[in-house]
Coordinates of N, CA and C in Angstrom, one line a residue:
X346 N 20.2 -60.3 19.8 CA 19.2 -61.3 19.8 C 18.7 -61.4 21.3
X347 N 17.3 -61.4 21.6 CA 16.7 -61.7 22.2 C 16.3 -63.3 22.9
X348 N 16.5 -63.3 24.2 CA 15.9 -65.1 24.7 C 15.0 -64.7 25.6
X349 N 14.3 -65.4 25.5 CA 13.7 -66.1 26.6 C 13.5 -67.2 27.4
X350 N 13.2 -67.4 28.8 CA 13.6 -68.3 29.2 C 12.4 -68.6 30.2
X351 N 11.6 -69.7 29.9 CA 10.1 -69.7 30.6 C 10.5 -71.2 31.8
X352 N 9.9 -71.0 32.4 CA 9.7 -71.8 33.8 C 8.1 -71.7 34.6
X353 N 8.4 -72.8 34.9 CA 6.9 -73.0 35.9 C 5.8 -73.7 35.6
X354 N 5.9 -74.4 34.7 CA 5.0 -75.3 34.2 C 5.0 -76.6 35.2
X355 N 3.7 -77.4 35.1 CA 3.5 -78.3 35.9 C 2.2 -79.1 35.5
X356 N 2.1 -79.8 36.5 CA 0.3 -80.9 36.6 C -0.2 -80.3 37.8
X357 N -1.4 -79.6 37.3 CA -2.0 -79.6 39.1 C -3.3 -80.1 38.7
X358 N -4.6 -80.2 39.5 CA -5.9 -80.2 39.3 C -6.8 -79.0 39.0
X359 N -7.8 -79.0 39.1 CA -8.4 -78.0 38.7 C -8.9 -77.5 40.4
X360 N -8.5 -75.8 40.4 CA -8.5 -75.2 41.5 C -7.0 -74.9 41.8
X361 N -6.3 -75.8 41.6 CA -5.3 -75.2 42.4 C -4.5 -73.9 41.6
X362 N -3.0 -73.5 41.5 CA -2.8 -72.2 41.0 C -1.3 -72.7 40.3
X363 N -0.7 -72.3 39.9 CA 0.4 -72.0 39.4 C 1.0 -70.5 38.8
X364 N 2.3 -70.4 38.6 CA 3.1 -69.2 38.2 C 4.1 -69.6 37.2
X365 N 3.8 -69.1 36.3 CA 4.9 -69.1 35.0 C 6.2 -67.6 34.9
X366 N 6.8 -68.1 34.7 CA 8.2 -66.9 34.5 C 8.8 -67.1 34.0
X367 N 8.9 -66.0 33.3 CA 9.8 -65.2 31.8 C 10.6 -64.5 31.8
X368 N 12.0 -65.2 31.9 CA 13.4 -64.4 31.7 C 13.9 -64.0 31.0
X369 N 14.0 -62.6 30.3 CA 14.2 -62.0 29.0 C 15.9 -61.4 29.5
X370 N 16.3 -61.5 28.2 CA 17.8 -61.5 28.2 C 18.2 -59.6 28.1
X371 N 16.7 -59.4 27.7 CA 16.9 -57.7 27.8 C 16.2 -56.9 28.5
X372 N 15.8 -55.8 28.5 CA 15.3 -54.8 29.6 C 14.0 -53.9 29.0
X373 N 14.5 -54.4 27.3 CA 14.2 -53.1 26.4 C 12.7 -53.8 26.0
X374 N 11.6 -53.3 26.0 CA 10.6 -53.9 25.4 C 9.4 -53.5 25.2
X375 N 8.3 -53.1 24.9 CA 7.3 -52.5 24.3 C 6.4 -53.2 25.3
X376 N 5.8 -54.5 24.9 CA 5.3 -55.3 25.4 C 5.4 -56.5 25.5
X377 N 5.6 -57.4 26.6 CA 5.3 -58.7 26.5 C 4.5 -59.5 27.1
X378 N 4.0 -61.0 26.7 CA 2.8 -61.2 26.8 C 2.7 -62.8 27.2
X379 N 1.7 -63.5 27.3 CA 1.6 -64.5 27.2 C 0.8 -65.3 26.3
X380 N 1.1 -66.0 25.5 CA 0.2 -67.0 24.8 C -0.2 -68.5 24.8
X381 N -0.8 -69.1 24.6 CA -1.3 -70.5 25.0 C -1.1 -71.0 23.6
X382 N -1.5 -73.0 23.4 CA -1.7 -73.5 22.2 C -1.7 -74.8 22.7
X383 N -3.3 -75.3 22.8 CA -3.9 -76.7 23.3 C -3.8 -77.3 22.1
X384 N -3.4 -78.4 22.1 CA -3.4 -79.7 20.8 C -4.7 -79.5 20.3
X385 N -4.5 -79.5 18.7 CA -5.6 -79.6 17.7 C -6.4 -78.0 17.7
X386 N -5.5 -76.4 18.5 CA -6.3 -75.6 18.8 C -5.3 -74.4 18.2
X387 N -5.7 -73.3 17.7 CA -5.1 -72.0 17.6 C -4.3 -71.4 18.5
X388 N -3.0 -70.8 18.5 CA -2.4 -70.3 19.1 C -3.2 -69.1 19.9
X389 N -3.8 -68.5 21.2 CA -4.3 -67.5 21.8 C -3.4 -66.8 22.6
X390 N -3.7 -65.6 22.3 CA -3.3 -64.5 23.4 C -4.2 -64.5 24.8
X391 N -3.2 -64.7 25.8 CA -3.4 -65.0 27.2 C -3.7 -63.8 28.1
X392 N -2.5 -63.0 28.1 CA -2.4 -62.1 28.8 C -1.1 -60.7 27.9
X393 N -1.2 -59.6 28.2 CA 0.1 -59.1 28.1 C 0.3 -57.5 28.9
X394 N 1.4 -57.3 28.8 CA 1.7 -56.2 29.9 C 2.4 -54.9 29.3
X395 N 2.4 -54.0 28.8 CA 3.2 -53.0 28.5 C 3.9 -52.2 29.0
X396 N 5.4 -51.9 28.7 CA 6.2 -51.0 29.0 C 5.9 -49.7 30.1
X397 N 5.0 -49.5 30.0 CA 3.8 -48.8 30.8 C 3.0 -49.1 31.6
X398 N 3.2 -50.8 32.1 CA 2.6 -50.8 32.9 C 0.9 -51.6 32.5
X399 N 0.6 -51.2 31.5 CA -0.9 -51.7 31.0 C -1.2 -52.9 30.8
X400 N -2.2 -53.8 31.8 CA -2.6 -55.2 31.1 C -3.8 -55.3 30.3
X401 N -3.5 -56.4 29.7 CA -5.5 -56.7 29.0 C -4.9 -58.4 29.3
X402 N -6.6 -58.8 29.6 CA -6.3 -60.1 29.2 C -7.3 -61.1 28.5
X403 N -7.4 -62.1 27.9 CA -8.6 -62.9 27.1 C -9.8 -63.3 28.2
X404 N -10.7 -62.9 27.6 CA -12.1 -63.3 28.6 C -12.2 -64.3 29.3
X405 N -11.6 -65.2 29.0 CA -11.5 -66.9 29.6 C -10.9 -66.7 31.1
X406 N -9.8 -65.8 31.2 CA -8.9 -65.8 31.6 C -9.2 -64.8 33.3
X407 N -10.0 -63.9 32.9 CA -9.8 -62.7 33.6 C -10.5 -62.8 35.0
X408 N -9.8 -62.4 36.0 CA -10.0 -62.6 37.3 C -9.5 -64.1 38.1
X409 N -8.9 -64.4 37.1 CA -8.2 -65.9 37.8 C -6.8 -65.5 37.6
X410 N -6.2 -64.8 36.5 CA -5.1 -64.7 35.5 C -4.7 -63.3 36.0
X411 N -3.0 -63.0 36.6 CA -2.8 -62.0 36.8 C -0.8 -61.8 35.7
X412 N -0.9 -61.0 34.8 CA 0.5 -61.0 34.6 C 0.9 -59.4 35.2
X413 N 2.5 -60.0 35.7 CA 3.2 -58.9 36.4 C 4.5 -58.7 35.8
X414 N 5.0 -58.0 36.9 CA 6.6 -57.9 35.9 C 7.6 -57.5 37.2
X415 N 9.0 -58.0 36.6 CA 10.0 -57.3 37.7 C 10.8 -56.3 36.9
X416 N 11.1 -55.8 37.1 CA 11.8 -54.7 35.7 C 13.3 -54.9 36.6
X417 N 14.1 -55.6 37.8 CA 14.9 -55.6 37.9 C 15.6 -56.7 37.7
X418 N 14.7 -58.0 37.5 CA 15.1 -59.4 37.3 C 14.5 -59.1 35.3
X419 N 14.1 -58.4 35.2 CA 13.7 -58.4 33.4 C 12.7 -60.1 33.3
X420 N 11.9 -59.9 34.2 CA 10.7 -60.9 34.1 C 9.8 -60.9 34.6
X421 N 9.1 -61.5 33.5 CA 7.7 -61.4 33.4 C 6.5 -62.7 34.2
X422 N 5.7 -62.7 34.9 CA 5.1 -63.2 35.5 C 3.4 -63.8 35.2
X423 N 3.2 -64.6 35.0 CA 2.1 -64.9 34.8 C 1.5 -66.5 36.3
X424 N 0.5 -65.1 37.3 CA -0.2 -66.1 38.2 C -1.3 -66.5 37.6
X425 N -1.7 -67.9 37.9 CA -2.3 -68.7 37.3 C -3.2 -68.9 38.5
X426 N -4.4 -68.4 38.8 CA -5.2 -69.2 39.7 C -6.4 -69.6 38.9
X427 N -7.3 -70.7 40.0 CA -8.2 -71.6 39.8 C -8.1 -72.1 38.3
X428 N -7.5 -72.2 38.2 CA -7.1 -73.5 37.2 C -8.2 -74.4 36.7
X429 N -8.0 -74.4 35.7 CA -9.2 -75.3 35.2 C -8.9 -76.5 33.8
X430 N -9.7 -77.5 33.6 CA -9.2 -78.2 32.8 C -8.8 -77.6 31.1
X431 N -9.8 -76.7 30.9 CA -9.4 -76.0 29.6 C -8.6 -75.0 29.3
X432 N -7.3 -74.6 30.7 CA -6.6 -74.1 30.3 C -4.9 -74.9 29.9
X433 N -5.3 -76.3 29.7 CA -4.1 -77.2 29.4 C -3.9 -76.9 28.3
X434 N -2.1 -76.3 28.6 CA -1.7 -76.0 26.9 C -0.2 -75.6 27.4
X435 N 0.1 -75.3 26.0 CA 1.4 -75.3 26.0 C 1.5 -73.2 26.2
X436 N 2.2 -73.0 27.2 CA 2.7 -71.2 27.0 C 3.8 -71.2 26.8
X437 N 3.4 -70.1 25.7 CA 4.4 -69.3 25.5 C 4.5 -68.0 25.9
X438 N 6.1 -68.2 26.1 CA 6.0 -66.3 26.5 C 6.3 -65.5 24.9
X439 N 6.2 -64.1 25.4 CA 6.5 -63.1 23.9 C 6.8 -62.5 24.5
X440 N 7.7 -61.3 23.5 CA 8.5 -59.9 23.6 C 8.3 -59.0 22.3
X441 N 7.6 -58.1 22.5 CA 7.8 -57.5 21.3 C 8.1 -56.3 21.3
X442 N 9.0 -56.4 20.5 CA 9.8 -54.8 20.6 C 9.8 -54.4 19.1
X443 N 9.4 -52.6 18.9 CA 8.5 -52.1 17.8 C 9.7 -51.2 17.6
X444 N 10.3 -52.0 16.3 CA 11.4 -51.2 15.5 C 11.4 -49.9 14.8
X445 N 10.3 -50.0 14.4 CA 10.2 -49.0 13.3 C 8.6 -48.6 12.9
X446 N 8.2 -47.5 12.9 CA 6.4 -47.5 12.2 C 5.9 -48.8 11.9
X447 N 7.0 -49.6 10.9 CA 6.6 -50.5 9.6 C 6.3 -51.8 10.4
X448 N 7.3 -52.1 11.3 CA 8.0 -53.7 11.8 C 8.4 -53.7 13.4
X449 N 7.3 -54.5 13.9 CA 7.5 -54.8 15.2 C 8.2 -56.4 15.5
X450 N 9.5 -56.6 16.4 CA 9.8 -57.7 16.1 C 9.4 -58.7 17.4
X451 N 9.1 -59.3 17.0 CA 8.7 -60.5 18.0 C 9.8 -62.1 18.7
X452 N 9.6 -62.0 20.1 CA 10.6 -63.0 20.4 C 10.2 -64.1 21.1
X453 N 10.3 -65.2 21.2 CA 8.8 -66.4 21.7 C 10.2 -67.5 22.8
X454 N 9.7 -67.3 23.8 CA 10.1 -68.7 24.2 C 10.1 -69.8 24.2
X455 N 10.8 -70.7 24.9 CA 10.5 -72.0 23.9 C 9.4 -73.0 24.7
X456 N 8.6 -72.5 25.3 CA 7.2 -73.1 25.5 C 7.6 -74.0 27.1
X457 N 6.2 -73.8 27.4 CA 6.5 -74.7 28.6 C 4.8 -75.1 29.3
X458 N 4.7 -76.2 29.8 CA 3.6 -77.1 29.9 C 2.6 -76.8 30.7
X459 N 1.0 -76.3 30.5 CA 0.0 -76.1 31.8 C -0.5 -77.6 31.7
X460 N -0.3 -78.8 32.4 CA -2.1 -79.1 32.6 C -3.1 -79.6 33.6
X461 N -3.7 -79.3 33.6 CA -4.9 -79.5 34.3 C -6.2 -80.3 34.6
X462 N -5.9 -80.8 35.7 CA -6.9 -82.3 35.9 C -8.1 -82.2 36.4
X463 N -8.6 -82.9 35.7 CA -10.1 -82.4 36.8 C -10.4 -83.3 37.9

């Protein structure tokens, strides 16, 4: 079984920055990522980072939003700059590690708080 363990959530205004971090209980992982979910709104893909190194991130996001990684602490980093009111939401981190052709399994932290004042 896989954990995760997210930290960094806070209140700031809009402009300032924050950093989220994701402590995965393992080493082993394909990709993992970050997701958001503002009240009354779809869960969104944020950011994500692959085993190799590769990011992509959501257009909202990009050039403020940096995710990183430590491969010796097995955590994942997501910097948050200029901040803005519409990125208040709840993150989640992910892990997904790809079992088989068929089934890739997925592992979610247990959420932790952005928001953002104007």
């Amino acid at each position: 079984q896989v954990q995760l363990v997210e930290s960094g959530g806070g209140l700031v205004q809009a402009g300032e920055s924050l950093r989220l971090s994701c402590a995965a209980s393992t080493s082993i992982f394909d990709a993992m990522g970050w997701y958001r979910q503002a009240p009354g709104k779809q869960r969104e893909l944020v950011a994500t980072i692959t085993n190799g190194g590769t990011t992509d991130y959501t257009v909202s996001v990009k050039g403020r939003f940096t995710i990183s990684r430590d491969n010796v602490k097995n955590t994942v980093y997501l910097q948050m700059n200029s901040l803005k009111p519409e990125d208040t939401a709840v993150y989640y981190c992910n892990l997904r590690s790809v079992r088989s052709a068929y089934f890739t399994k997925e592992y979610w932290g247990q959420g932790t708080q952005v928001t953002v004042s104007s």
